């Protein structure tokens, strides 16, 4: 069997957060223009902008926009018109801003994020006249129940206004994106919420944002002599144990996976882009994404400008800590980069990313959101819960990518995604066809054994290639290392599964190589078989809990096998016995034979199943239980 698996490669920590000066001027920066600071015509209870107490009243002017072009030179600018509520600037001021943006040669994209309350035909006419390419985003937290935290100052629901705005966009044949904040009001209803959003013809994208506000323990102070109904609602919703609209990272991961399963199953993916699902899937496929949570262009490539002339980093970071320098004091991009390196908050953010360099999920995760990690680390002393939920997202998305018709497997807690590079076979399709065809021609295999027990084409220790064998090949048994044979035989004959790789584990003493662990690679023929094998492996591992030697732990990993002939990536599953935390390789190899015997015995008695051993998941905890 081919020994093509190697230790996952990692990227240096600097590649998780790439400094602005380390990118050429073709790399865009994003600038969020807080047109009127925190000023807004609604009073959403969870609004993070109002918690900054950013200046209201004043507004961004064309001079601010011209200044940005002067600072960043030829670098492309992606502009987001934000707030508060950007439409509160009024129509004439907005027309002037859009005209200035249209006149700037380096502005290549402008996005307007609005609550939709003021949006009408006159506004759309204005956009068409002054910036026809304007992208529109509407803030809507799913269905009416989901929008319960979005209210006016009088405490009444904003949802009917959002519906009117979406219907108007459809009538005018305009499209938009939706930003949905995930709160307890939508937990457990992902399919219902996604279907509701997809029912609006104007929607082309949905971005699910988490309300990670468990550290919010004080309501906003009233700004006038009278407390508005909305602020009274907020007082009722915030206590010492956090905000009632807050969710945990684990809850967010489960919601996103359920939403993604429905997005796929209902065919919404044909019209609507769903994030963070699309960003995760692109990274799993080895493709780039502009989503900063998954890319190296993080807070060093995102800026926020306020009406009073302040220029800061990403608007999700807290103020005033995120302040870089006054806009008027920035003469060039170099001034901005100096301010970035002098900012303690960004320094802390970069430091949080250092542990990503050794993380097996880094190639897909990209480090996540600096602002969220910073808040969690500051509040609890650790950002582990955030990292754990990113891993859950990736594990689940890897299953949905491999077996989209079997979404329940996305919630398996035992199968983890791992990037194995290289993991290749010359012609995977031909191998699968030959596996099930006894009459197919088979050529003699090159089988050489190293003095360390490795069987491959060259007879040397290490990850060298070997010819691809199947049970009908006359050299099938000769090509499998002895310790691996009993489990391989069980998986191929009793389970009827295809194995594409195996290793019995090798000490490699004196070879100058690191020891290798016991592993078997399974290659599902179909999506249905992938789901079935993943579930069966989960049950097998569950049944070995407490029976394996303490020095050894068993893992199921989701990965891909690439066909060099076609370039196609085939979903695969690997079963591995690895050293347990705190144990040594010497302990591992002392107990390995016993562990393999135990695992093989359990596998022989594990029946085919329809769901994994993690299927009975606990319900979402209530606020009281958190």
XYZ file of C-alpha atoms in Angstrom:
626
model
C 0.000 0.000 0.000
C 1.425 3.490 -0.780
C 3.101 5.273 2.117
C 2.178 8.764 0.946
C 1.082 10.380 4.212
C 3.404 12.791 5.951
C 3.234 15.140 8.874
C 0.982 18.151 8.092
C 2.902 21.227 7.084
C 2.376 24.507 8.901
C 2.760 28.109 7.896
C 4.895 30.548 9.816
C 3.031 32.736 12.278
C 3.759 35.796 10.146
C 1.665 34.264 7.382
C -1.356 34.163 9.690
C -1.152 37.938 10.113
C 0.705 39.607 7.273
C 1.899 43.163 8.010
C 0.760 45.826 5.575
C 4.316 46.622 4.504
C 4.811 42.960 3.563
C 2.230 43.142 0.781
C 2.681 44.904 -2.520
C 0.440 47.753 -3.609
C -1.849 45.480 -5.588
C -3.219 44.118 -2.288
C -6.316 46.074 -1.299
C -7.048 47.570 2.081
C -10.542 47.852 3.488
C -11.660 51.167 4.974
C -14.842 51.380 7.025
C -16.251 54.900 6.953
C -18.389 55.556 10.043
C -20.334 58.260 8.248
C -21.935 59.631 11.413
C -20.149 57.691 14.102
C -22.645 55.932 16.368
C -25.644 57.985 15.205
C -28.483 55.671 14.232
C -32.234 55.827 13.803
C -32.761 52.493 15.586
C -31.414 51.196 18.894
C -30.517 47.519 18.527
C -29.894 46.166 21.987
C -26.635 44.432 21.047
C -25.119 47.305 19.007
C -21.344 47.201 19.464
C -20.812 50.619 17.890
C -22.787 52.408 20.587
C -20.759 50.655 23.245
C -17.731 52.517 21.876
C -19.370 55.869 22.569
C -18.024 57.037 19.225
C -18.745 60.628 18.261
C -22.151 61.274 16.751
C -23.480 64.369 15.031
C -20.478 65.104 12.796
C -20.042 63.222 9.575
C -17.485 61.962 7.090
C -16.873 64.396 4.230
C -15.390 64.145 0.722
C -12.192 65.599 2.180
C -11.787 62.484 4.325
C -12.081 60.321 1.212
C -9.538 62.373 -0.715
C -7.196 62.067 2.256
C -7.421 58.284 2.129
C -6.372 58.288 -1.507
C -3.377 60.468 -0.632
C -2.291 58.163 2.219
C -2.552 54.835 0.427
C -1.385 55.984 -2.991
C -1.935 53.389 -5.697
C -3.140 50.677 -3.326
C -6.745 49.580 -4.123
C -9.367 50.650 -1.597
C -12.478 48.704 -0.633
C -14.818 51.161 1.047
C -17.664 50.317 3.419
C -20.196 53.018 4.285
C -21.220 52.187 7.801
C -22.470 53.585 11.079
C -24.527 53.846 13.138
C -26.806 54.204 10.176
C -25.118 55.670 7.060
C -28.367 56.951 5.538
C -28.729 59.453 8.388
C -26.230 61.682 6.558
C -29.042 62.736 4.228
C -29.355 62.486 0.479
C -27.277 65.468 -0.589
C -24.355 64.543 1.640
C -24.536 60.954 0.423
C -24.540 62.099 -3.201
C -21.407 64.160 -2.555
C -19.665 61.204 -0.909
C -20.564 58.821 -3.721
C -19.402 61.316 -6.343
C -16.060 61.601 -4.578
C -15.731 57.829 -4.329
C -16.534 57.482 -8.023
C -13.821 60.039 -8.833
C -11.106 58.171 -6.913
C -9.257 55.834 -9.304
C -8.081 53.478 -6.542
C -11.562 52.848 -5.075
C -12.572 49.543 -6.640
C -15.529 48.594 -4.460
C -18.061 50.462 -2.315
C -20.447 48.692 0.040
C -23.284 50.328 1.995
C -24.473 48.566 5.164
C -27.908 49.807 6.270
C -30.682 48.771 8.621
C -33.104 49.420 5.751
C -35.476 51.666 7.701
C -34.973 54.725 5.470
C -34.386 52.920 2.217
C -36.901 53.989 -0.442
C -37.158 54.623 -4.157
C -35.489 58.034 -3.909
C -32.464 56.521 -2.227
C -32.167 53.850 -4.911
C -32.477 56.510 -7.619
C -29.682 58.428 -5.923
C -27.447 55.351 -5.820
C -28.110 54.678 -9.505
C -27.251 58.247 -10.413
C -24.081 58.662 -8.337
C -22.612 55.169 -7.887
C -24.445 52.509 -9.932
C -22.030 49.777 -8.817
C -22.854 50.278 -5.147
C -23.210 47.043 -3.175
C -26.016 47.103 -0.614
C -26.070 45.167 2.628
C -29.118 44.876 4.880
C -28.894 43.982 8.567
C -31.516 41.309 9.266
C -31.264 38.574 11.869
C -33.310 35.966 10.045
C -37.058 35.846 10.607
C -39.263 38.019 12.815
C -38.361 36.111 15.972
C -34.667 36.324 15.160
C -34.911 40.110 14.832
C -36.298 40.553 18.352
C -33.156 42.380 19.503
C -33.445 44.919 16.671
C -35.816 47.663 17.863
C -36.426 51.360 17.537
C -35.888 53.776 20.416
C -39.572 53.336 21.193
C -39.007 49.606 21.650
C -41.011 48.582 18.576
C -39.763 46.003 16.085
C -37.676 47.073 13.094
C -38.381 43.842 11.201
C -41.365 45.174 9.135
C -39.137 47.968 7.767
C -36.492 45.415 6.767
C -39.089 43.370 4.872
C -40.236 46.505 3.037
C -36.656 47.315 2.058
C -36.002 43.817 0.714
C -39.228 43.792 -1.260
C -38.385 47.209 -2.717
C -34.966 45.977 -3.822
C -36.573 43.018 -5.553
C -39.099 45.271 -7.298
C -36.246 47.403 -8.574
C -34.306 44.278 -9.616
C -31.546 45.148 -7.161
C -29.690 42.582 -5.116
C -28.196 42.745 -1.655
C -26.329 40.866 1.013
C -27.684 40.104 4.472
C -25.796 40.352 7.750
C -27.404 38.089 10.355
C -26.331 38.262 13.974
C -26.700 34.822 15.553
C -28.377 35.143 18.953
C -30.399 32.724 21.121
C -33.462 33.860 19.130
C -32.328 31.713 16.180
C -30.520 28.824 17.882
C -31.978 25.459 17.028
C -33.842 26.935 14.027
C -31.077 27.220 11.452
C -32.998 25.600 8.590
C -36.071 27.736 9.253
C -34.009 30.919 9.398
C -32.028 30.198 6.230
C -35.202 29.313 4.336
C -36.811 32.553 5.481
C -33.914 34.694 4.293
C -33.692 32.810 0.992
C -37.375 33.526 0.331
C -36.477 37.162 -0.440
C -35.608 37.398 -4.131
C -33.125 40.242 -3.650
C -30.789 38.282 -1.381
C -27.554 37.032 -2.919
C -25.349 36.637 0.139
C -25.750 35.938 3.850
C -23.054 36.507 6.440
C -23.652 34.892 9.830
C -22.052 36.879 12.649
C -21.876 35.595 16.232
C -23.085 37.586 19.233
C -20.101 36.664 21.400
C -21.134 39.137 24.086
C -20.926 37.019 27.234
C -18.522 39.632 28.631
C -21.074 42.459 28.289
C -22.300 42.928 31.869
C -23.439 46.568 31.897
C -26.128 48.248 29.788
C -25.493 51.517 28.004
C -26.162 54.657 29.977
C -29.082 56.817 28.921
C -27.891 59.916 27.070
C -30.834 62.176 27.934
C -33.024 62.984 30.894
C -35.443 60.215 29.990
C -34.593 56.578 29.439
C -35.975 55.320 26.145
C -38.019 52.102 26.017
C -35.172 50.472 24.065
C -32.663 51.220 26.804
C -35.058 49.871 29.415
C -35.222 46.651 27.396
C -31.450 46.539 27.367
C -31.276 46.979 31.132
C -33.553 43.958 31.498
C -31.398 41.918 29.127
C -27.978 42.561 30.690
C -26.824 41.178 33.992
C -23.749 40.012 35.848
C -23.806 36.719 33.939
C -23.736 38.489 30.578
C -26.165 39.677 27.933
C -29.292 37.691 27.099
C -28.541 38.007 23.387
C -25.098 36.407 23.782
C -24.154 32.942 22.558
C -21.091 30.775 23.071
C -18.594 29.838 20.353
C -19.796 26.214 20.499
C -23.400 27.304 19.888
C -22.329 29.419 16.931
C -20.430 26.517 15.369
C -23.437 24.208 15.634
C -25.763 26.850 14.162
C -23.468 27.527 11.215
C -23.139 23.811 10.463
C -26.913 23.336 10.575
C -27.421 26.440 8.422
C -24.862 25.206 5.911
C -26.497 21.780 5.724
C -29.830 23.424 4.908
C -28.190 25.840 2.451
C -26.815 22.828 0.589
C -29.797 20.511 0.969
C -32.384 23.087 -0.124
C -30.290 24.217 -3.084
C -29.926 27.786 -1.774
C -26.228 27.637 -2.704
C -27.232 28.070 -6.361
C -28.255 31.679 -5.691
C -26.891 32.702 -2.319
C -23.373 32.824 -0.928
C -23.281 31.828 2.741
C -20.398 32.808 4.999
C -18.467 31.626 6.879
C -19.414 28.430 5.016
C -18.055 29.495 1.618
C -14.823 30.833 3.095
C -14.269 27.585 5.009
C -15.043 25.430 1.978
C -12.707 27.461 -0.238
C -9.868 27.026 2.225
C -10.600 23.296 2.523
C -10.243 23.137 -1.260
C -6.946 25.009 -1.110
C -8.418 28.185 -2.627
C -7.939 31.777 -1.487
C -10.609 33.864 0.181
C -10.938 37.569 0.909
C -12.644 36.818 4.244
C -10.162 38.285 6.750
C -10.986 35.668 9.409
C -9.550 33.039 7.049
C -6.801 35.070 5.379
C -3.494 36.655 6.367
C -4.716 40.163 5.495
C -6.192 40.842 8.922
C -6.325 43.989 11.036
C -3.211 45.392 9.369
C -5.268 45.677 6.153
C -8.511 46.957 7.707
C -9.070 50.545 8.812
C -11.865 52.604 10.311
C -12.336 56.353 9.869
C -14.569 58.391 12.169
C -16.147 61.804 11.555
C -13.875 63.544 14.065
C -10.823 62.628 11.998
C -9.638 59.557 13.878
C -8.152 56.691 11.894
C -8.046 53.311 13.567
C -7.810 49.629 12.860
C -10.728 47.227 12.321
C -14.042 48.513 13.693
C -14.591 45.262 15.598
C -11.676 46.150 17.861
C -12.462 48.245 20.959
C -11.976 51.994 21.046
C -9.964 53.980 21.935
C -7.446 51.103 21.997
C -7.766 50.599 18.237
C -6.857 54.223 17.463
C -3.833 54.574 15.206
C -3.467 58.293 14.510
C -5.427 61.334 13.341
C -6.271 61.115 9.661
C -4.717 64.525 9.086
C -1.421 63.352 10.632
C -1.031 60.463 8.191
C 1.114 61.712 5.347
C 1.736 58.325 3.787
C 1.201 54.609 4.232
C 4.484 54.472 6.132
C 3.010 56.679 8.856
C 0.129 54.218 9.164
C 2.391 51.168 9.410
C 4.504 52.861 12.091
C 1.325 53.539 14.071
C 0.258 49.907 13.649
C 3.509 48.580 15.080
C 3.303 51.037 17.980
C -0.249 50.036 18.874
C -0.327 47.715 21.952
C -3.670 46.210 20.946
C -2.420 45.113 17.529
C 0.793 43.823 19.111
C -1.291 41.671 21.447
C -3.394 40.493 18.512
C -0.328 39.426 16.560
C 0.990 37.641 19.637
C -2.261 35.659 19.940
C -1.642 34.355 16.444
C 1.731 32.809 17.300
C 0.144 29.582 18.530
C -1.466 29.181 15.081
C 1.894 28.205 13.585
C 1.736 24.751 15.191
C -2.032 24.265 14.879
C -3.117 21.502 12.449
C -6.122 23.626 11.410
C -4.086 26.697 10.474
C -4.087 26.059 6.715
C -7.878 26.406 6.672
C -8.637 28.502 9.758
C -6.189 31.302 9.045
C -6.253 32.423 12.662
C -9.826 33.680 12.842
C -10.906 37.102 14.109
C -8.300 39.019 16.057
C -10.870 41.193 17.807
C -12.883 38.265 19.121
C -9.808 36.368 20.251
C -8.526 39.467 22.021
C -11.813 40.002 23.886
C -12.005 36.383 24.998
C -8.380 36.270 26.095
C -8.812 39.518 28.026
C -11.994 38.324 29.755
C -11.063 34.733 30.555
C -7.298 34.549 30.163
C -7.589 32.212 27.174
C -8.930 32.161 23.635
C -9.125 28.355 23.598
C -12.939 28.307 23.357
C -12.711 30.433 20.224
C -10.087 28.148 18.686
C -12.142 25.072 19.584
C -15.202 26.403 17.754
C -13.120 27.148 14.653
C -11.934 23.549 14.674
C -15.536 22.337 14.975
C -16.534 24.463 11.994
C -13.727 23.032 9.877
C -14.368 19.438 10.939
C -18.068 19.756 10.172
C -17.583 21.581 6.883
C -15.142 18.900 5.758
C -17.897 16.326 6.259
C -20.517 18.427 4.442
C -18.093 18.880 1.567
C -17.516 15.119 1.357
C -21.068 13.899 2.096
C -23.537 16.784 1.677
C -26.509 14.414 1.473
C -25.781 13.132 4.991
C -25.583 16.279 7.147
C -25.843 14.581 10.551
C -22.222 13.472 10.268
C -21.106 17.105 10.420
C -21.716 16.974 14.166
C -19.371 14.056 14.812
C -16.967 14.985 17.599
C -14.437 12.234 16.857
C -13.628 12.848 13.186
C -11.232 15.748 12.757
C -9.950 17.376 9.593
C -6.227 17.194 8.883
C -4.257 18.404 5.896
C -1.890 15.615 4.842
C 0.623 16.862 2.290
C 1.487 15.166 0.052
C -1.287 12.579 -0.093
C -1.404 11.494 -3.709
C -2.078 8.525 -5.966
C -1.400 8.309 -9.690
C -4.948 7.449 -10.809
C -7.548 7.208 -8.059
C -10.473 6.476 -10.388
C -8.647 3.581 -12.023
C -7.668 2.228 -8.604
C -11.298 2.246 -7.399
C -12.485 0.573 -10.600
C -9.815 -2.126 -10.327
C -10.649 -2.734 -6.654
C -14.140 -3.976 -7.533
C -13.204 -5.828 -10.749
C -11.463 -9.187 -10.242
C -10.959 -9.505 -14.002
C -9.069 -6.220 -14.378
C -5.432 -6.597 -15.483
C -2.875 -6.197 -12.695
C 0.854 -5.647 -13.106
C 3.476 -7.027 -10.725
C 4.163 -4.739 -7.789
C 7.540 -3.492 -6.627
C 7.669 -4.617 -2.998
C 10.832 -4.008 -1.016
C 11.156 -4.125 2.751
C 13.516 -1.894 4.713
C 15.385 -3.182 7.744
C 12.888 -1.169 9.811
C 9.938 -3.078 8.337
C 8.747 -0.441 5.844
C 7.271 -1.921 2.659
C 7.470 0.340 -0.375
C 8.893 0.537 -3.886
C 12.449 1.391 -2.798
C 12.855 -0.521 0.479
C 13.840 2.507 2.518
C 12.398 3.929 5.739
C 10.229 7.013 5.409
C 7.293 8.204 3.293
C 8.314 6.629 0.006
C 5.721 5.621 -2.636
C 4.535 2.070 -3.124
C 2.507 0.438 -5.866
C -1.259 0.487 -5.374
C -2.634 -2.942 -4.504
C -6.127 -4.362 -4.064
C -7.466 -7.625 -2.572
C -7.576 -9.283 -6.020
C -3.888 -8.643 -6.637
C -1.737 -11.748 -6.116
C 0.717 -9.726 -4.009
C -2.011 -8.126 -1.846
C -0.960 -9.755 1.423
C 2.751 -9.343 0.719
C 2.292 -5.603 0.309
C 0.846 -5.010 3.784
C 3.002 -4.734 6.900
C 2.343 -7.458 9.454
C 0.997 -5.414 12.333
C -1.456 -3.643 10.055
C -2.717 -6.765 8.294
C -5.429 -7.975 10.742
C -7.196 -4.605 10.799
C -6.764 -4.112 7.035
C -8.264 -7.558 6.481
C -11.220 -6.717 8.744
C -11.907 -3.379 7.065
C -11.641 -4.707 3.517
C -13.400 -8.078 3.935
C -15.892 -7.532 6.791
C -16.654 -3.891 6.130
C -16.241 -4.093 2.348
C -14.277 -0.841 2.378
C -11.395 0.322 0.202
C -8.034 0.991 1.871
C -5.455 3.053 0.030
C -2.637 3.395 2.540
C -1.319 1.794 5.706
C 1.608 1.873 8.093
C 2.216 -0.482 10.993
C 4.248 2.117 12.894
C 8.037 2.247 12.888
C 10.659 3.262 15.452
C 13.252 4.106 12.765
C 16.050 3.734 15.296
C 19.348 4.937 13.867
C 17.774 6.081 10.603
C 17.738 9.758 11.483
C 13.967 9.814 11.003
C 11.162 10.544 13.422
C 9.062 7.535 14.455
C 5.900 6.924 12.431
C 2.514 6.056 13.919
C 0.122 3.251 13.029
C -2.435 4.304 10.422
C -4.848 3.001 7.842
C -6.317 5.128 5.062
C -9.860 4.454 3.815
C -11.068 5.661 0.415
C -14.892 5.797 0.181
C -16.351 5.047 -3.230
C -19.348 7.369 -2.839
C -20.664 10.153 -0.625
C -23.035 7.715 1.035
C -20.221 5.293 1.784
C -18.132 8.154 3.176
C -20.871 9.004 5.683
C -21.367 5.337 6.581
C -17.654 4.689 7.105
C -17.199 7.844 9.166
C -20.095 6.766 11.399
C -18.757 3.220 11.736
C -15.298 4.467 12.624
C -16.822 6.771 15.228
C -18.658 3.823 16.819
C -15.480 1.734 16.723
C -13.502 4.379 18.548
C -16.311 4.959 21.027
C -16.287 1.251 21.866
C -12.534 1.332 22.567
C -12.828 4.148 25.105
C -11.221 2.933 28.310
C -9.816 -0.218 26.699
C -6.804 1.100 24.810
C -3.478 1.309 26.693
C -3.061 4.674 28.387
C -0.048 5.535 26.218
C -2.101 5.357 23.012
C -5.074 7.244 21.631
C -7.137 6.521 18.520
C -8.197 9.156 15.976
C -10.345 9.411 12.877
C -9.255 12.147 10.515
C -10.938 13.626 7.484
C -8.548 14.344 4.658
C -8.229 14.150 0.871
C -6.380 11.934 -1.587
C -5.367 13.752 -4.757
C -5.210 11.985 -8.114
C -2.127 13.221 -9.967
C -3.677 12.058 -13.244
C -6.789 14.247 -12.974
C -6.006 16.672 -10.143
C -9.266 15.707 -8.472
C -9.375 15.586 -4.677
C -11.118 12.524 -3.266
C -12.447 12.633 0.316
C -10.691 10.076 2.488
C -10.730 8.909 6.115
C -7.702 7.905 8.150
C -7.699 5.742 11.255
C -4.639 6.447 13.395
C -3.164 5.246 16.668
C -1.023 8.040 18.112
C 0.911 8.611 21.337
C -1.391 9.925 24.051
C -0.671 13.282 25.617
C 2.205 12.967 28.057
C 3.412 9.596 26.789
C 6.659 8.858 24.962
C 7.329 7.007 21.736
C 8.926 4.267 23.838
C 5.671 3.892 25.786
C 3.750 3.950 22.514
C 5.639 1.117 20.855
C 5.599 -0.952 24.034
C 1.784 -0.948 23.986
C 1.129 -0.707 20.226
C 0.525 -4.418 19.566
C -2.054 -4.589 22.348
C -3.775 -1.454 21.045
C -3.974 -2.841 17.503
C -5.405 -6.135 18.761
C -8.048 -4.269 20.770
C -8.966 -2.012 17.866
C -9.161 -4.939 15.450
C -11.371 -6.965 17.801
C -13.764 -4.039 18.222
C -13.819 -3.331 14.474
C -14.795 -6.952 13.751
C -17.830 -6.554 15.984
C -18.850 -3.025 14.943
C -21.888 -3.297 12.672
C -22.781 -0.946 9.872
C -24.604 2.040 11.373
C -26.635 4.966 10.095
C -25.364 7.601 12.515
C -22.193 8.209 14.482
C -21.831 7.670 18.223
C -22.054 11.447 18.733
C -25.539 11.621 17.209
C -27.315 12.174 20.528
C -26.091 15.714 21.059
C -27.225 17.717 24.087
C -29.645 20.543 23.310
C -28.467 24.137 23.151
C -27.990 25.304 26.733
C -30.298 28.012 27.966
C -28.973 31.319 29.223
C -29.476 30.073 32.783
C -27.399 26.989 32.055
C -24.491 28.942 30.578
